Amino acid sequence: MQKWDDDFVVRTGGHPICWQSVQLKTTYPQPRRNPALRTRNKILYLSQLILLGLCGSYLSFRSPAMAQPHILSFKPQSRDIALREKGRGTRWNASGRYEPESREQTDEDWDALPEEDRTRRRTTVTPEFPKTIINKIRSPYVAMTRSINPYRGCEHGCSYCFARPTHAYHGLSPGLDFETNLFAKPGAAELLTAELSRPRYKVIPIQIGTNTDAYQPVEREQRIMRGIVQVLHDFNHPVSILTKNALVLRDLDLLTPMGAKNITRVMMSITTQDRHLARAMEPRTSTPDKRFDAIRQLSEAGIQTGIMLGPMIPGLNDSELEGIMARAADNGATFSAFTILRLPQEVAPIFKEWLETYAPNRARRILHHIHVMNNGRDYDPSWVRVAEPRTPFAQLITQRYRMAQRKYDIIPREDRQPLNRSLFRVPSHVSGQGELF
């Protein structure tokens, strides 16, 4: 009998010249389920839940401090799987979805990998010279209509970053390339000055940091965001900034007078208070403590400061929601927003690999919750990005978030004070005209 792979050639039909390739399968008898045993287990499970609830209520009554949810410190699993890059959010670096060939390195033969993949890969920045800098956004899922992105790619390396698939437009991988091969726009300030000086320009608040973070580590040397803030300051143009890096405090000298005029606000994105989890999931961002301290300093400077909780990942960091909001409120945050994890396109395999590497004992449970919230898929915007959540877990997080807002006196993002548009003007050093008054 001839054999190749898992297939066997067998004679069928009773004819010696008639051959067919089939795959042999082994079946095992299914164990019988006892309905009475299942009912008893359900009763025991519900009894335990009720007992835990009574104990929690008792502790909450006796000691408010004990009523706070306990946060288990995240400890990455000590596995024999070494990341190829130190300080990076992923080791996944498959080819982009638009490439004719799909290539992916493996670590089966570690010594055969290039030197830059076995040691620390340095970040490279390629200058980019677009014709315009203000993006016009038309999306049913976001309220903003104008944005600026000083960089493409992000050195923060967040494993869950929804902007990763955009790197495929450049023929690069949304994985490691997204963190190491960056594109910068050194002429952003000049382009912004030209666009704001047009006679028919209409003042609409600009959002910065909604795709990639403008205050990522390379900004320390590039200083592109510094130039953009300077232009917005000179024009008295309203702007909202979203970041997860305390580097925003560098521009406090420009943001403080803008805050006094109510033409700027800053949101600090915080995913977790656990330093170990933040180090593993978003390796090059500021630590949680530094981000809370940035909220305090921005608030003390008179700037509208908010907190972005996101993404909330079921089974990983969702238990920290109330604690993050309480600490942010104590440091001066006045408004908030939150998002639930979404995994579009290549983000799904990247995040799955991260889970299997750092939290293998939680991966199956977390992915189950994600699939339930996305109608059985990794990502379905018609289910997870709706005004009112459809699934029980998403509804529970939303209810907890709204209750925490009321408890800590934090207003929703949509109810915050609108930025002032009436102060916009073209400065005299740009227009060439002197001040009238």
PDB file of N, CA and C in Angstrom, residues 302-350:
ATOM      1  N   GLY A 302      -4.084  75.102  33.968  1.00  0.00           N
ATOM      2  CA  GLY A 302      -5.320  75.692  33.470  1.00  0.00           C
ATOM      3  C   GLY A 302      -5.779  75.159  32.143  1.00  0.00           C
ATOM      4  N   ILE A 303      -5.286  74.010  31.743  1.00  0.00           N
ATOM      5  CA  ILE A 303      -5.650  73.397  30.464  1.00  0.00           C
ATOM      6  C   ILE A 303      -6.746  72.359  30.700  1.00  0.00           C
ATOM      7  N   GLN A 304      -7.761  72.361  29.850  1.00  0.00           N
ATOM      8  CA  GLN A 304      -8.779  71.308  29.928  1.00  0.00           C
ATOM      9  C   GLN A 304      -8.091  69.955  29.719  1.00  0.00           C
ATOM     10  N   THR A 305      -8.171  69.101  30.706  1.00  0.00           N
ATOM     11  CA  THR A 305      -7.458  67.828  30.654  1.00  0.00           C
ATOM     12  C   THR A 305      -8.432  66.683  30.882  1.00  0.00           C
ATOM     13  N   GLY A 306      -8.330  65.680  30.034  1.00  0.00           N
ATOM     14  CA  GLY A 306      -9.219  64.524  30.122  1.00  0.00           C
ATOM     15  C   GLY A 306      -8.453  63.224  30.120  1.00  0.00           C
ATOM     16  N   ILE A 307      -9.199  62.140  30.260  1.00  0.00           N
ATOM     17  CA  ILE A 307      -8.627  60.800  30.306  1.00  0.00           C
ATOM     18  C   ILE A 307      -9.283  59.938  29.235  1.00  0.00           C
ATOM     19  N   MET A 308      -8.466  59.275  28.455  1.00  0.00           N
ATOM     20  CA  MET A 308      -8.948  58.294  27.490  1.00  0.00           C
ATOM     21  C   MET A 308      -8.621  56.912  28.022  1.00  0.00           C
ATOM     22  N   LEU A 309      -9.647  56.147  28.355  1.00  0.00           N
ATOM     23  CA  LEU A 309      -9.459  54.785  28.840  1.00  0.00           C
ATOM     24  C   LEU A 309      -9.548  53.854  27.637  1.00  0.00           C
ATOM     25  N   GLY A 310      -8.420  53.391  27.224  1.00  0.00           N
ATOM     26  CA  GLY A 310      -8.529  52.523  26.079  1.00  0.00           C
ATOM     27  C   GLY A 310      -7.187  52.044  25.541  1.00  0.00           C
ATOM     28  N   PRO A 311      -7.361  50.861  24.936  1.00  0.00           N
ATOM     29  CA  PRO A 311      -8.626  50.133  24.869  1.00  0.00           C
ATOM     30  C   PRO A 311      -8.874  49.279  26.116  1.00  0.00           C
ATOM     31  N   MET A 312     -10.138  49.126  26.438  1.00  0.00           N
ATOM     32  CA  MET A 312     -10.518  48.199  27.489  1.00  0.00           C
ATOM     33  C   MET A 312     -10.539  46.791  26.891  1.00  0.00           C
ATOM     34  N   ILE A 313      -9.728  45.918  27.447  1.00  0.00           N
ATOM     35  CA  ILE A 313      -9.577  44.561  26.931  1.00  0.00           C
ATOM     36  C   ILE A 313     -10.233  43.600  27.908  1.00  0.00           C
ATOM     37  N   PRO A 314     -11.305  42.938  27.519  1.00  0.00           N
ATOM     38  CA  PRO A 314     -12.030  42.059  28.451  1.00  0.00           C
ATOM     39  C   PRO A 314     -11.150  40.930  28.960  1.00  0.00           C
ATOM     40  N   GLY A 315     -11.115  40.784  30.269  1.00  0.00           N
ATOM     41  CA  GLY A 315     -10.320  39.726  30.870  1.00  0.00           C
ATOM     42  C   GLY A 315      -8.877  40.090  31.120  1.00  0.00           C
ATOM     43  N   LEU A 316      -8.462  41.312  30.741  1.00  0.00           N
ATOM     44  CA  LEU A 316      -7.075  41.705  30.931  1.00  0.00           C
ATOM     45  C   LEU A 316      -6.958  42.981  31.768  1.00  0.00           C
ATOM     46  N   ASN A 317      -7.615  44.057  31.334  1.00  0.00           N
ATOM     47  CA  ASN A 317      -7.491  45.318  32.068  1.00  0.00           C
ATOM     48  C   ASN A 317      -8.830  45.977  32.378  1.00  0.00           C
ATOM     49  N   ASP A 318      -9.951  45.338  32.020  1.00  0.00           N
ATOM     50  CA  ASP A 318     -11.251  45.968  32.238  1.00  0.00           C
ATOM     51  C   ASP A 318     -11.560  46.154  33.728  1.00  0.00           C
ATOM     52  N   SER A 319     -10.962  45.353  34.584  1.00  0.00           N
ATOM     53  CA  SER A 319     -11.205  45.489  36.023  1.00  0.00           C
ATOM     54  C   SER A 319     -10.618  46.775  36.587  1.00  0.00           C
ATOM     55  N   GLU A 320      -9.750  47.438  35.837  1.00  0.00           N
ATOM     56  CA  GLU A 320      -9.103  48.659  36.310  1.00  0.00           C
ATOM     57  C   GLU A 320      -9.863  49.919  35.947  1.00  0.00           C
ATOM     58  N   LEU A 321     -10.980  49.803  35.260  1.00  0.00           N
ATOM     59  CA  LEU A 321     -11.676  50.977  34.736  1.00  0.00           C
ATOM     60  C   LEU A 321     -11.972  52.002  35.829  1.00  0.00           C
ATOM     61  N   GLU A 322     -12.617  51.576  36.895  1.00  0.00           N
ATOM     62  CA  GLU A 322     -12.977  52.513  37.964  1.00  0.00           C
ATOM     63  C   GLU A 322     -11.748  53.101  38.663  1.00  0.00           C
ATOM     64  N   GLY A 323     -10.738  52.287  38.863  1.00  0.00           N
ATOM     65  CA  GLY A 323      -9.540  52.772  39.529  1.00  0.00           C
ATOM     66  C   GLY A 323      -8.813  53.828  38.716  1.00  0.00           C
ATOM     67  N   ILE A 324      -8.737  53.631  37.399  1.00  0.00           N
ATOM     68  CA  ILE A 324      -8.077  54.619  36.539  1.00  0.00           C
ATOM     69  C   ILE A 324      -8.839  55.936  36.564  1.00  0.00           C
ATOM     70  N   MET A 325     -10.177  55.863  36.479  1.00  0.00           N
ATOM     71  CA  MET A 325     -10.982  57.083  36.474  1.00  0.00           C
ATOM     72  C   MET A 325     -10.879  57.819  37.805  1.00  0.00           C
ATOM     73  N   ALA A 326     -10.846  57.080  38.903  1.00  0.00           N
ATOM     74  CA  ALA A 326     -10.730  57.714  40.220  1.00  0.00           C
ATOM     75  C   ALA A 326      -9.402  58.441  40.362  1.00  0.00           C
ATOM     76  N   ARG A 327      -8.332  57.800  39.953  1.00  0.00           N
ATOM     77  CA  ARG A 327      -7.010  58.424  40.066  1.00  0.00           C
ATOM     78  C   ARG A 327      -6.878  59.611  39.120  1.00  0.00           C
ATOM     79  N   ALA A 328      -7.445  59.489  37.908  1.00  0.00           N
ATOM     80  CA  ALA A 328      -7.398  60.610  36.962  1.00  0.00           C
ATOM     81  C   ALA A 328      -8.167  61.808  37.499  1.00  0.00           C
ATOM     82  N   ALA A 329      -9.323  61.554  38.107  1.00  0.00           N
ATOM     83  CA  ALA A 329     -10.113  62.648  38.689  1.00  0.00           C
ATOM     84  C   ALA A 329      -9.360  63.323  39.829  1.00  0.00           C
ATOM     85  N   ASP A 330      -8.663  62.534  40.648  1.00  0.00           N
ATOM     86  CA  ASP A 330      -7.880  63.099  41.744  1.00  0.00           C
ATOM     87  C   ASP A 330      -6.754  63.992  41.231  1.00  0.00           C
ATOM     88  N   ASN A 331      -6.279  63.728  40.010  1.00  0.00           N
ATOM     89  CA  ASN A 331      -5.188  64.517  39.441  1.00  0.00           C
ATOM     90  C   ASN A 331      -5.687  65.660  38.565  1.00  0.00           C
ATOM     91  N   GLY A 332      -7.015  65.833  38.469  1.00  0.00           N
ATOM     92  CA  GLY A 332      -7.536  67.003  37.777  1.00  0.00           C
ATOM     93  C   GLY A 332      -8.229  66.757  36.466  1.00  0.00           C
ATOM     94  N   ALA A 333      -8.413  65.518  36.046  1.00  0.00           N
ATOM     95  CA  ALA A 333      -9.127  65.246  34.799  1.00  0.00           C
ATOM     96  C   ALA A 333     -10.601  65.611  34.962  1.00  0.00           C
ATOM     97  N   THR A 334     -11.151  66.285  33.963  1.00  0.00           N
ATOM     98  CA  THR A 334     -12.535  66.758  34.057  1.00  0.00           C
ATOM     99  C   THR A 334     -13.463  66.100  33.046  1.00  0.00           C
ATOM    100  N   PHE A 335     -12.932  65.452  32.019  1.00  0.00           N
ATOM    101  CA  PHE A 335     -13.782  64.764  31.048  1.00  0.00           C
ATOM    102  C   PHE A 335     -13.097  63.470  30.627  1.00  0.00           C
ATOM    103  N   SER A 336     -13.838  62.595  29.990  1.00  0.00           N
ATOM    104  CA  SER A 336     -13.288  61.273  29.702  1.00  0.00           C
ATOM    105  C   SER A 336     -13.954  60.662  28.480  1.00  0.00           C
ATOM    106  N   ALA A 337     -13.334  59.611  27.992  1.00  0.00           N
ATOM    107  CA  ALA A 337     -13.874  58.771  26.924  1.00  0.00           C
ATOM    108  C   ALA A 337     -13.251  57.392  27.080  1.00  0.00           C
ATOM    109  N   PHE A 338     -13.852  56.395  26.471  1.00  0.00           N
ATOM    110  CA  PHE A 338     -13.278  55.056  26.532  1.00  0.00           C
ATOM    111  C   PHE A 338     -13.547  54.317  25.228  1.00  0.00           C
ATOM    112  N   THR A 339     -12.713  53.350  24.948  1.00  0.00           N
ATOM    113  CA  THR A 339     -12.888  52.500  23.775  1.00  0.00           C
ATOM    114  C   THR A 339     -12.707  51.047  24.201  1.00  0.00           C
ATOM    115  N   ILE A 340     -13.333  50.165  23.447  1.00  0.00           N
ATOM    116  CA  ILE A 340     -13.151  48.725  23.633  1.00  0.00           C
ATOM    117  C   ILE A 340     -12.246  48.217  22.522  1.00  0.00           C
ATOM    118  N   LEU A 341     -11.430  47.257  22.835  1.00  0.00           N
ATOM    119  CA  LEU A 341     -10.441  46.733  21.896  1.00  0.00           C
ATOM    120  C   LEU A 341     -11.077  46.370  20.560  1.00  0.00           C
ATOM    121  N   ARG A 342     -10.432  46.795  19.494  1.00  0.00           N
ATOM    122  CA  ARG A 342     -10.834  46.375  18.155  1.00  0.00           C
ATOM    123  C   ARG A 342      -9.596  45.915  17.392  1.00  0.00           C
ATOM    124  N   LEU A 343      -9.768  44.887  16.565  1.00  0.00           N
ATOM    125  CA  LEU A 343      -8.645  44.220  15.902  1.00  0.00           C
ATOM    126  C   LEU A 343      -8.850  44.186  14.395  1.00  0.00           C
ATOM    127  N   PRO A 344      -8.719  45.301  13.692  1.00  0.00           N
ATOM    128  CA  PRO A 344      -8.901  45.289  12.244  1.00  0.00           C
ATOM    129  C   PRO A 344      -7.696  44.699  11.525  1.00  0.00           C
ATOM    130  N   GLN A 345      -7.961  43.943  10.483  1.00  0.00           N
ATOM    131  CA  GLN A 345      -6.950  43.437   9.557  1.00  0.00           C
ATOM    132  C   GLN A 345      -5.758  42.818  10.281  1.00  0.00           C
ATOM    133  N   GLU A 346      -4.523  43.337  10.050  1.00  0.00           N
ATOM    134  CA  GLU A 346      -3.342  42.680  10.608  1.00  0.00           C
ATOM    135  C   GLU A 346      -3.197  42.836  12.112  1.00  0.00           C
ATOM    136  N   VAL A 347      -3.978  43.689  12.723  1.00  0.00           N
ATOM    137  CA  VAL A 347      -3.871  43.853  14.178  1.00  0.00           C
ATOM    138  C   VAL A 347      -4.281  42.562  14.892  1.00  0.00           C
ATOM    139  N   ALA A 348      -5.198  41.809  14.311  1.00  0.00           N
ATOM    140  CA  ALA A 348      -5.668  40.575  14.947  1.00  0.00           C
ATOM    141  C   ALA A 348      -4.539  39.564  15.161  1.00  0.00           C
ATOM    142  N   PRO A 349      -3.778  39.167  14.120  1.00  0.00           N
ATOM    143  CA  PRO A 349      -2.697  38.202  14.388  1.00  0.00           C
ATOM    144  C   PRO A 349      -1.591  38.768  15.272  1.00  0.00           C
ATOM    145  N   ILE A 350      -1.352  40.086  15.194  1.00  0.00           N
ATOM    146  CA  ILE A 350      -0.316  40.687  16.036  1.00  0.00           C
ATOM    147  C   ILE A 350      -0.708  40.598  17.510  1.00  0.00           C
TER     148      ILE A 350
END
